[in-house]
Coordinates of C-alpha atoms and ligand atoms in Angstrom, one line a residue:
X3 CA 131.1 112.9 122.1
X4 CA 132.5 110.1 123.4
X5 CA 131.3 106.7 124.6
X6 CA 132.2 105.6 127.7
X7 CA 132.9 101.5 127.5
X8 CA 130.2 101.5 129.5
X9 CA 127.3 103.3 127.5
X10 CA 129.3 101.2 123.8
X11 CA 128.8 98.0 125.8
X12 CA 125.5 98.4 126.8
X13 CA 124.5 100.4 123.2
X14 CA 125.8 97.1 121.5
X15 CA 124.1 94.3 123.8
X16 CA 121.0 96.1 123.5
X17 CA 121.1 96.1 119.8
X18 CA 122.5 92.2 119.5
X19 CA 119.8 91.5 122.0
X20 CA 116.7 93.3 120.8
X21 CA 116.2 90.5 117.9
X22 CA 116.2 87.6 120.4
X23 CA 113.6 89.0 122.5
X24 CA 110.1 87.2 122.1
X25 CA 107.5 89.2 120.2
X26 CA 105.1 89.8 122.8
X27 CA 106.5 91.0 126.6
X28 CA 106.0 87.5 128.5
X29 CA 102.8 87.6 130.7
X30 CA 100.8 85.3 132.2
X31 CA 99.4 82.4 129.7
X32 CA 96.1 82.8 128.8
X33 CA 92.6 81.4 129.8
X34 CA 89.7 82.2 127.4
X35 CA 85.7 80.8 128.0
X36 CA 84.3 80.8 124.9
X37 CA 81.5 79.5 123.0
X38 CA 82.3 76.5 121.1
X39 CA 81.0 73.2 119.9
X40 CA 81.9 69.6 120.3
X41 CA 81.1 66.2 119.0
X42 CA 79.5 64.9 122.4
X43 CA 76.6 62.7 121.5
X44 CA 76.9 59.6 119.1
X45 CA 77.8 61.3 115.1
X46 CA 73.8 61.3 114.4
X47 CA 73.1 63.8 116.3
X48 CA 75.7 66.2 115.1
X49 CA 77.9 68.6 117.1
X50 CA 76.6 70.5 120.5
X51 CA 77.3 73.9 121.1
X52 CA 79.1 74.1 124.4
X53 CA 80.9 77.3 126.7
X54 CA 84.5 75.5 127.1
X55 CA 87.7 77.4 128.5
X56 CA 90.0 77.9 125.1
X57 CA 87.0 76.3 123.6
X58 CA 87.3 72.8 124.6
X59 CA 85.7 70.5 127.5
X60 CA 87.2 69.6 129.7
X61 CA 89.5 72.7 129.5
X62 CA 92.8 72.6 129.4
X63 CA 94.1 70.4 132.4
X64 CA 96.4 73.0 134.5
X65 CA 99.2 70.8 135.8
X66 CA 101.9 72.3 138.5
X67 CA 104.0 70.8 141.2
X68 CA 102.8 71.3 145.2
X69 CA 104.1 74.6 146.5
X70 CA 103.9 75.6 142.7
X71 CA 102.2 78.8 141.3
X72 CA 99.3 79.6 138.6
X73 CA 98.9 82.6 136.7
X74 CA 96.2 82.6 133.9
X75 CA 95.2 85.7 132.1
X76 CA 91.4 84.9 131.8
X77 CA 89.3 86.5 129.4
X78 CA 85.8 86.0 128.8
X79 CA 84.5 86.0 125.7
X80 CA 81.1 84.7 126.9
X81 CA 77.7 86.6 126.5
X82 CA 77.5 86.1 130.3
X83 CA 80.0 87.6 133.2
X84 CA 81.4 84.8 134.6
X85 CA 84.6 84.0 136.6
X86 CA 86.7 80.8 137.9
X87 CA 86.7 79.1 141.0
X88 CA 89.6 76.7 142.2
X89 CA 87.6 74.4 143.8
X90 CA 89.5 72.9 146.9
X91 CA 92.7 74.6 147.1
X92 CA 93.4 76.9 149.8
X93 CA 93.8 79.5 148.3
X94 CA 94.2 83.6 148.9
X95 CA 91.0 84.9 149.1
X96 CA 90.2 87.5 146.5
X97 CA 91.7 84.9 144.5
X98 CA 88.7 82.0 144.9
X99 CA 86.8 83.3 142.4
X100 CA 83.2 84.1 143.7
X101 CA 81.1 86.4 141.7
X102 CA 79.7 88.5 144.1
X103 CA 81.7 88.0 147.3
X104 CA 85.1 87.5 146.4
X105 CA 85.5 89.7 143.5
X106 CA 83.1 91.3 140.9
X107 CA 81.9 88.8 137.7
X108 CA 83.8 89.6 134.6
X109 CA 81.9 90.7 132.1
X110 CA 82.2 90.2 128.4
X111 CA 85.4 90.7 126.5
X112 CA 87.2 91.5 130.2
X113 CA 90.0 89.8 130.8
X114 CA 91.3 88.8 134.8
X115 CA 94.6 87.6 136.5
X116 CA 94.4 84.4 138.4
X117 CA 97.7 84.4 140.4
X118 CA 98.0 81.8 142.7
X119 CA 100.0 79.8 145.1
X120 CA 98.9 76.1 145.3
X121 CA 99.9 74.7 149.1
X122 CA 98.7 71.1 148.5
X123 CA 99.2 67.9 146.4
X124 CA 96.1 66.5 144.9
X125 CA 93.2 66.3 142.5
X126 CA 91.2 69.9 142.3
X127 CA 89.3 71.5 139.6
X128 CA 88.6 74.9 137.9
X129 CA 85.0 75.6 137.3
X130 CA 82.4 79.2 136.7
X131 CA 81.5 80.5 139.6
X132 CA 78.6 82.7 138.4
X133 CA 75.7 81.5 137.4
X134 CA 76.9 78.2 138.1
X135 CA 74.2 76.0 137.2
X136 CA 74.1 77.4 133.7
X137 CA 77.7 77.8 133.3
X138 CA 79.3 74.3 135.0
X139 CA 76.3 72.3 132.8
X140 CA 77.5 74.5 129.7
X141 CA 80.8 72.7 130.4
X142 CA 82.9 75.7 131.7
X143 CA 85.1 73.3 133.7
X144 CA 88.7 71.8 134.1
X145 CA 91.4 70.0 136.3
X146 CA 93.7 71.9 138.5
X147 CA 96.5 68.4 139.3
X148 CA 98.9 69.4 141.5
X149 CA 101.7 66.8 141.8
X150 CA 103.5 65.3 145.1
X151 CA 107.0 65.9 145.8
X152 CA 107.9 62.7 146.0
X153 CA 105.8 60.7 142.9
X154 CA 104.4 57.6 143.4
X155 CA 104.6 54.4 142.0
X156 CA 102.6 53.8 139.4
X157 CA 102.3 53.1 135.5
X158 CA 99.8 55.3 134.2
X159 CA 97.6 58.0 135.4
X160 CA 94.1 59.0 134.1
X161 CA 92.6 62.0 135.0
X162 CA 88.5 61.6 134.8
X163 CA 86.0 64.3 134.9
X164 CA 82.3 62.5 135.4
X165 CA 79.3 64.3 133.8
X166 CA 75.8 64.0 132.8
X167 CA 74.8 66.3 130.5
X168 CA 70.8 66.8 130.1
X169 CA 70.5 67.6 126.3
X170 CA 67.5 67.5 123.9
X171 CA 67.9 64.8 122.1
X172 CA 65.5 66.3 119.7
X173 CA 68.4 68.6 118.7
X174 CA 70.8 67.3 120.2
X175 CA 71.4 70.6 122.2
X176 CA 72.7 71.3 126.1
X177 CA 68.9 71.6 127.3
X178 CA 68.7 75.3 128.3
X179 CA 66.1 74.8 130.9
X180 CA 69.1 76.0 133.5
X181 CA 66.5 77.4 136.1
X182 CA 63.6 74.2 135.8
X183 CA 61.7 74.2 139.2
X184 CA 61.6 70.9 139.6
X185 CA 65.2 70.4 139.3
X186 CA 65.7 73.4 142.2
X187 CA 62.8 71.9 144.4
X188 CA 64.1 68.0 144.1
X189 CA 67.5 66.3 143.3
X190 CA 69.2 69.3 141.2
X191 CA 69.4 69.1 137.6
X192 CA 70.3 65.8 136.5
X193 CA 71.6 64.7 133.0
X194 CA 70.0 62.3 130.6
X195 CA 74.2 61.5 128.6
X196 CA 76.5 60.0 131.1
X197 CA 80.6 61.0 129.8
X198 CA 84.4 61.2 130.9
X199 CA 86.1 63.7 130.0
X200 CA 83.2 65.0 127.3
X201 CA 83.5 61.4 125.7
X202 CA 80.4 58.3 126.1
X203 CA 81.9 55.6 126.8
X204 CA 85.3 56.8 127.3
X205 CA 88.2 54.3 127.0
X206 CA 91.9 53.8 127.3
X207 CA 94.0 50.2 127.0
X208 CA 95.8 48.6 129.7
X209 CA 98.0 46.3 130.4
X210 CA 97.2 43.6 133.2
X211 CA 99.1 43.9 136.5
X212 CA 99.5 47.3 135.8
X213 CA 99.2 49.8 138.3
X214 CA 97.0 53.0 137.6
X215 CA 96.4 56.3 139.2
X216 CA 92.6 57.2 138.7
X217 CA 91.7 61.0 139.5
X218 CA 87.9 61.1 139.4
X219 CA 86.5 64.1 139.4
X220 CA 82.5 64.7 139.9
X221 CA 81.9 67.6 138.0
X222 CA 77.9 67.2 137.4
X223 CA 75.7 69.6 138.9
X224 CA 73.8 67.5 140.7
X225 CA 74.8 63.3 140.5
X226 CA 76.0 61.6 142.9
X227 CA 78.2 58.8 140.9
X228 CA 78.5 55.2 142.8
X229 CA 81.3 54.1 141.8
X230 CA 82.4 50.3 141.6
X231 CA 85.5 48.4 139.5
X232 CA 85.2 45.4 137.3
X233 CA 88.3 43.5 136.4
X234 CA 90.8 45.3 138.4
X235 CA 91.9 45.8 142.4
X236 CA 91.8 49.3 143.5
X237 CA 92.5 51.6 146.7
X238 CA 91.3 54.8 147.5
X239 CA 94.3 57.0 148.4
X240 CA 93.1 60.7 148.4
X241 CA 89.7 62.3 148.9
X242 CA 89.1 65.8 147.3
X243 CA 92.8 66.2 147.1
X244 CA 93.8 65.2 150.3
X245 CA 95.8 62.0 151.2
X246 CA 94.4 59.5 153.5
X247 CA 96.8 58.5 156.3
X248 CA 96.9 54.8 155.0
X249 CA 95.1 53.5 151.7
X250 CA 92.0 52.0 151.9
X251 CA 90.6 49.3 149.9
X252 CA 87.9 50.4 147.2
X253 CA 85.2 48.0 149.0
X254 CA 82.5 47.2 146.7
X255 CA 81.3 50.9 145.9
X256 CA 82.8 54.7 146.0
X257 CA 80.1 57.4 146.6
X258 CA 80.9 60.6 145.2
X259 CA 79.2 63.6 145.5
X260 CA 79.5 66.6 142.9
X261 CA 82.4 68.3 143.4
X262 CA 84.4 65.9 144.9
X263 CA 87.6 64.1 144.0
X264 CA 89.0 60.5 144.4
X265 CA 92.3 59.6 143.9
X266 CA 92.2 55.7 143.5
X267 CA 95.1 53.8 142.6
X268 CA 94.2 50.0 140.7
X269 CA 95.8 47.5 139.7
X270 CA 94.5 45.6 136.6
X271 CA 93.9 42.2 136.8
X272 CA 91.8 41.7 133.9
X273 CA 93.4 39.4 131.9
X274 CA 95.0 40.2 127.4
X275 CA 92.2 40.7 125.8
X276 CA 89.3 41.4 128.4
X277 CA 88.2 44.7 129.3
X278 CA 88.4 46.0 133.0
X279 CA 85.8 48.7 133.7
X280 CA 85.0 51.6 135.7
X281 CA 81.4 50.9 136.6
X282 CA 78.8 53.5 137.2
X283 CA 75.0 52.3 139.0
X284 CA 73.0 54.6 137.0
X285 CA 69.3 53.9 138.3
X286 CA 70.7 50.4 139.7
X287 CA 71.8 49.7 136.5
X288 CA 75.6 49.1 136.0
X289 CA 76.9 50.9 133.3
X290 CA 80.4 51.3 131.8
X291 CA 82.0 54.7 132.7
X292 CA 85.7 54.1 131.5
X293 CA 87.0 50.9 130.1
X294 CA 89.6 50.1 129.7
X295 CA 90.9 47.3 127.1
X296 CA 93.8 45.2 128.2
X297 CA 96.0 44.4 125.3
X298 CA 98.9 42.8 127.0
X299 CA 101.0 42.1 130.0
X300 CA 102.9 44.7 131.7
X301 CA 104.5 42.5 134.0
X302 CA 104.2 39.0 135.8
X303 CA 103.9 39.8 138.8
X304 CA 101.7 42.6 140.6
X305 CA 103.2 45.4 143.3
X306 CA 102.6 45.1 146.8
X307 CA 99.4 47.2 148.3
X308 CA 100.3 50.9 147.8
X309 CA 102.5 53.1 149.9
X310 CA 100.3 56.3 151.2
X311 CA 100.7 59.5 149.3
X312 CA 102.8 61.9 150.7
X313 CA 101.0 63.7 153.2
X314 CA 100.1 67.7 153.1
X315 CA 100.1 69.8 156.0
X316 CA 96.5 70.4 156.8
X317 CA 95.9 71.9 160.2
X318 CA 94.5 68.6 162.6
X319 CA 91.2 70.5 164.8
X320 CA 91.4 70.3 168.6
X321 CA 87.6 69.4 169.1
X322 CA 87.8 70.2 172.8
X323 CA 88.8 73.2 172.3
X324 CA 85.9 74.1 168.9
X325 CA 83.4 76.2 168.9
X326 CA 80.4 74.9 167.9
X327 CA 78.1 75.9 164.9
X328 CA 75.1 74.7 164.0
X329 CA 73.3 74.7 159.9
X330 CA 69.9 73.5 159.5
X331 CA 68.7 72.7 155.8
X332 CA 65.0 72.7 155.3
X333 CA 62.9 72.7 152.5
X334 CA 62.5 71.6 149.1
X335 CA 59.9 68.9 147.7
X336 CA 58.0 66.7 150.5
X337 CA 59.7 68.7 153.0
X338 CA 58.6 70.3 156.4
X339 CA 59.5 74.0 155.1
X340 CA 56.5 76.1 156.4
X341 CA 58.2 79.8 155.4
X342 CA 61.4 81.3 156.0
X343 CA 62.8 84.8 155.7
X344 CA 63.8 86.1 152.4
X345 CA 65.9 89.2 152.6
X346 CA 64.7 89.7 156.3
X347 CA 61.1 89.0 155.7
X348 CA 59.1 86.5 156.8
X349 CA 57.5 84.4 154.1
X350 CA 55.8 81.4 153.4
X351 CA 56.8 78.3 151.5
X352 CA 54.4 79.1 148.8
X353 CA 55.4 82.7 148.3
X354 CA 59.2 81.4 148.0
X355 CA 58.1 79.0 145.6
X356 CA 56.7 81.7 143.5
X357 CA 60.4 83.2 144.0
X358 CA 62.1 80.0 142.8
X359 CA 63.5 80.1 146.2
X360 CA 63.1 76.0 147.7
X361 CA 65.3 76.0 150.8
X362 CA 66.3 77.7 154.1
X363 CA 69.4 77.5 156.4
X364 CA 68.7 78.4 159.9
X365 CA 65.4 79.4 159.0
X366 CA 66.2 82.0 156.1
X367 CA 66.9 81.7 152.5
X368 CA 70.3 80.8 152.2
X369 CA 71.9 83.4 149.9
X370 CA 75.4 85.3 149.4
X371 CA 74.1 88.5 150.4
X372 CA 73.0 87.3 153.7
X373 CA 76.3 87.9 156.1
X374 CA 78.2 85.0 157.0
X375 CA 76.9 81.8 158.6
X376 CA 79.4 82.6 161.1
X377 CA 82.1 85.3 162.2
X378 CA 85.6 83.7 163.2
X379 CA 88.6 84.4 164.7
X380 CA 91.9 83.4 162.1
X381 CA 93.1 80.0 164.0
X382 CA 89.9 79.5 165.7
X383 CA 88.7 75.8 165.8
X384 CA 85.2 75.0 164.7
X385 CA 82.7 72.3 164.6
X386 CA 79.8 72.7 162.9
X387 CA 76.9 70.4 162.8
X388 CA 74.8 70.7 159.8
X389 CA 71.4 68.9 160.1
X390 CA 70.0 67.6 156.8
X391 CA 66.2 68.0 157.5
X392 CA 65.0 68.0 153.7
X393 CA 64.4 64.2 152.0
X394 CA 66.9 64.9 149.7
X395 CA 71.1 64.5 149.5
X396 CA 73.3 67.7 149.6
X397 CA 76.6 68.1 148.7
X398 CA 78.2 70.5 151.1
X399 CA 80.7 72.4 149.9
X400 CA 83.2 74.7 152.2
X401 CA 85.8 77.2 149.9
X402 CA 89.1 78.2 151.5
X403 CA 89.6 75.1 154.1
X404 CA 89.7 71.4 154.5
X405 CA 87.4 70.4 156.5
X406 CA 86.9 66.7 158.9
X407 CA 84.4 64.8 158.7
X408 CA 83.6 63.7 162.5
X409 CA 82.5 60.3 163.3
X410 CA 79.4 59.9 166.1
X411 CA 81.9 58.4 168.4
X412 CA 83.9 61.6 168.1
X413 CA 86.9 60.4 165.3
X414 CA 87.7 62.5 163.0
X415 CA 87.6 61.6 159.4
X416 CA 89.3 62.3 156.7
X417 CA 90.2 65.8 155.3
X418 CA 87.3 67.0 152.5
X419 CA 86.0 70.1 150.8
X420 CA 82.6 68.7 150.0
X421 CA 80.6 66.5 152.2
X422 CA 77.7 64.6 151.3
X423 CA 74.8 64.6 154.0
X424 CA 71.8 62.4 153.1
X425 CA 67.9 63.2 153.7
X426 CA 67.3 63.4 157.5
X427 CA 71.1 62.6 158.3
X428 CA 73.7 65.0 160.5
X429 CA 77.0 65.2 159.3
X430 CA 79.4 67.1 161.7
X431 CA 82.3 68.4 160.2
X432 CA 85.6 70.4 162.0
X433 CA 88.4 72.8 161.0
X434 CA 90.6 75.1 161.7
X435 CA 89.6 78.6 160.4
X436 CA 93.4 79.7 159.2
X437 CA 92.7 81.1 156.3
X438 CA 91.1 84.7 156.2
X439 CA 88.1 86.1 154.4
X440 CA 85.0 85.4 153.3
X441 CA 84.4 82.0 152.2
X442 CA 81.4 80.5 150.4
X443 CA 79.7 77.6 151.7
X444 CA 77.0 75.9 150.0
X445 CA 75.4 72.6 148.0
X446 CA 77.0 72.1 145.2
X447 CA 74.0 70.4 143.5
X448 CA 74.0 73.8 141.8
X449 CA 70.4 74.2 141.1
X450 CA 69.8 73.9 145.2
X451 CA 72.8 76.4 145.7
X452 CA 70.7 78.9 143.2
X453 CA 67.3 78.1 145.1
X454 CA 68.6 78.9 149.2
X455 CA 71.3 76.7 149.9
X456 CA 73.9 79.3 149.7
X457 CA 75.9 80.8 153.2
X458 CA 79.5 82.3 153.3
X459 CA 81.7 81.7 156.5
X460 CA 83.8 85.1 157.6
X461 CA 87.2 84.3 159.0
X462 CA 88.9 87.9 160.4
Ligands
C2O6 CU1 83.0 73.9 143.2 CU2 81.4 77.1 145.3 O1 82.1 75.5 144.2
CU7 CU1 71.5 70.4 147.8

């Protein structure tokens, strides 16, 4: 028989191709949690076994341009099911990575596909989303940086993930306490080792009159970080990923809750051979988070205050037109918290306690399995008042959609995926519910989001 030209042509390519072709068919890269270790306290007290994503902490930074798309093949190699959360993008749905509501954890040796589109510019992060307050404080964390179109102008950028770890410092060990009531019935767990990026003491050099992007990212489960700069001239240009219309000088402090993001852009005006310092108050006491050691000059002259970042295309609410919601927190130490339901029975504080259940929204035990806060209509516009009746702070933390903060003269604020409402404060906050499905919100002081302070918002 013959060969057509055809059929020799496409006989011979195949054959001069087949060599060339990588070894394995390409799929997505992958994403493993594993159980690892790490030098993370000072050399005498040896390595700490931590659960990192490809073994490390901070995982692997995940870096794409806006309008750009991730894929990770996760696997979990953890003794836990577990899955990944990309905390503040608006993202698909089943794609958010919710144990439980969103999709089913992933147990051991499983592997998942993350596939996503990212719509915005900005500093997110990837973090567990089952079991959180075990998982995040194992260090099962990373940043998600999505660039801008258009790049702004700056020298260096620094991306910086803020953590306390609570260890042992008899064994220099993650202290495995995960589920301590006090932590669930106070202030959340709270570390005893302050670090950037897994390091004490973190630095970097400089150069004065440079011009630095900072991406802070909170990723403790329960610290609130105020943030102040020493030795250098900063604005705040982005709040959990979002632009602000026009920059805004640093002021004296930055509050940020866990969970949330900061981009802030400074210029350093610490002089060769002085160090200029990201300053942490850690109990009122000022405390060196990043420094950064200037070692020379990078120009005479400074830049002019920063241009804003180019802008992403959030949906602005219509307050007259909202619907209004309402979310009471109550409970927790030295609160008012009588009793609240508990999967639809009526029980009282001391029979939750018993439960290692501390707080109630709208009078129940806030939990997944609940049904949504709230049932909405795609493109509806909400305002929801949530009413902080407890003595303690509470990072509130809406997946899916950007949220404003609104103002008591009616402004609105900001976009934000995590609010911080103080004891006895109301924080009103406003969107518009475009994106569909069922979307967790809850404190993200993890060990209150494991004790009642768990809701999910239905958008259909
Ligand atoms: Cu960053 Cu539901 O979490
Ligand atoms: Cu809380």
């Amino acid at each position: 028989m013959r060969l057509t030209r055809r059929q020799a042509v496409g006989g011979m390519a195949a054959t001069a191709f087949l060599p060339t072709l990588p070894a394995r068919a390409a799929g997505p890269q992958t994403l493993t949690a594993q159980v690892s270790d790490m030098q993370l306290l000072p050399d005498e007290y040896g390595r700490t076994t931590i659960w990192g994503y490809d073994g490390t902490m901070p995982g692997p930074e995940i870096r794409v341009s806006k309008g750009g798309r991730v894929q990770r093949e996760f696997i979990n190699q953890l003794p836990q099911a577990t899955s990944i959360h990309w905390h503040g993008v608006r993202i698909d749905n089943q794609m958010d990575g919710v144990s439980g509501l969103t999709q089913s954890a992933i147990a051991p040796n499983e592997r998942f596909v993350y596939d996503f589109k990212v719509p915005d510019a900005g500093t997110y992060w990837f973090h567990a989303h089952n079991r959180s307050v075990e998982q995040v404080a194992r260090g099962l964390y990373g940043a998600l940086i999505v660039e801008e179109t258009t790049p702004p102008d700056i020298d260096q950028e620094d991306v910086l993930i803020l953590d306390d770890w609570l260890v042992d410092t008899a064994t220099g060990q993650i202290d495995n306490d995960f589920d301590a009531m006090h932590d669930r019935s106070h202030a959340g767990r709270n570390g005893n080792f302050i670090a950037t990026n897994g390091v004490g003491g973190f630095s970097k050099s400089a150069k004065q009159n440079e011009r630095r992007r900072l991406r802070i990212i909170n990723a403790a489960n329960a610290r609130i970080f105020e943030l102040r700069l020493d030795g250098m001239e900063g604005w705040v240009l982005a709040l959990d990923g979002m632009p602000l219309n026009k920059p805004e000088p640093f002021g004296d402090y930055l509050l940020l809750g866990p969970g949330q993001r900061a981009d802030v852009f400074v210029d350093i005006t610490a002089e060769t051979g002085e160090v200029a310092h990201l300053v942490s108050m850690i109990d009122d006491r000022a405390f060196a988070q990043v420094r950064f050691n200037v070692t020379g000059e990078a120009s005479k002259t400074r830049r002019s205050i920063p241009a804003p970042l180019e802008s992403n295309s959030t949906p602005n609410v219509a307050l007259q037109d909202a619907i209004q919601l309402d979310l009471t927190m109550e409970g927790g130490a030295m609160g008012r918290l009588r009793s609240a339901s508990l999967d639809g029975k009526r029980e009282s504080f001391r029979s939750l306690i018993s439960k290692g259940q501390f707080w109630a929204f709208n009078g129940a035990v806030g939990r997944m399995e609940n049904g949504p806060l709230a049932q909405l209509e795609r493109g509806e516009h909400v305002r929801l008042k949530i009413r902080n009746d407890t003595v303690f702070p509470h990072a509130m933390h809406l997946h899916g959609m950007h949220f404003q903060e609104v103002s008591e003269s009616g402004q609105l604020g900001p976009f934000r995926d995590t609010t911080l409402v103080f004891g006895n404060q109301t924080r009103e906050i406003a969107f518009v519910a475009d994106n569909p499905g069922k979307w967790l919100l809850h404190c993200h002081m993890l060990s209150h989001a494991a004790s009642g302070m768990t809701t999910q918002i239905e958008v259909v």
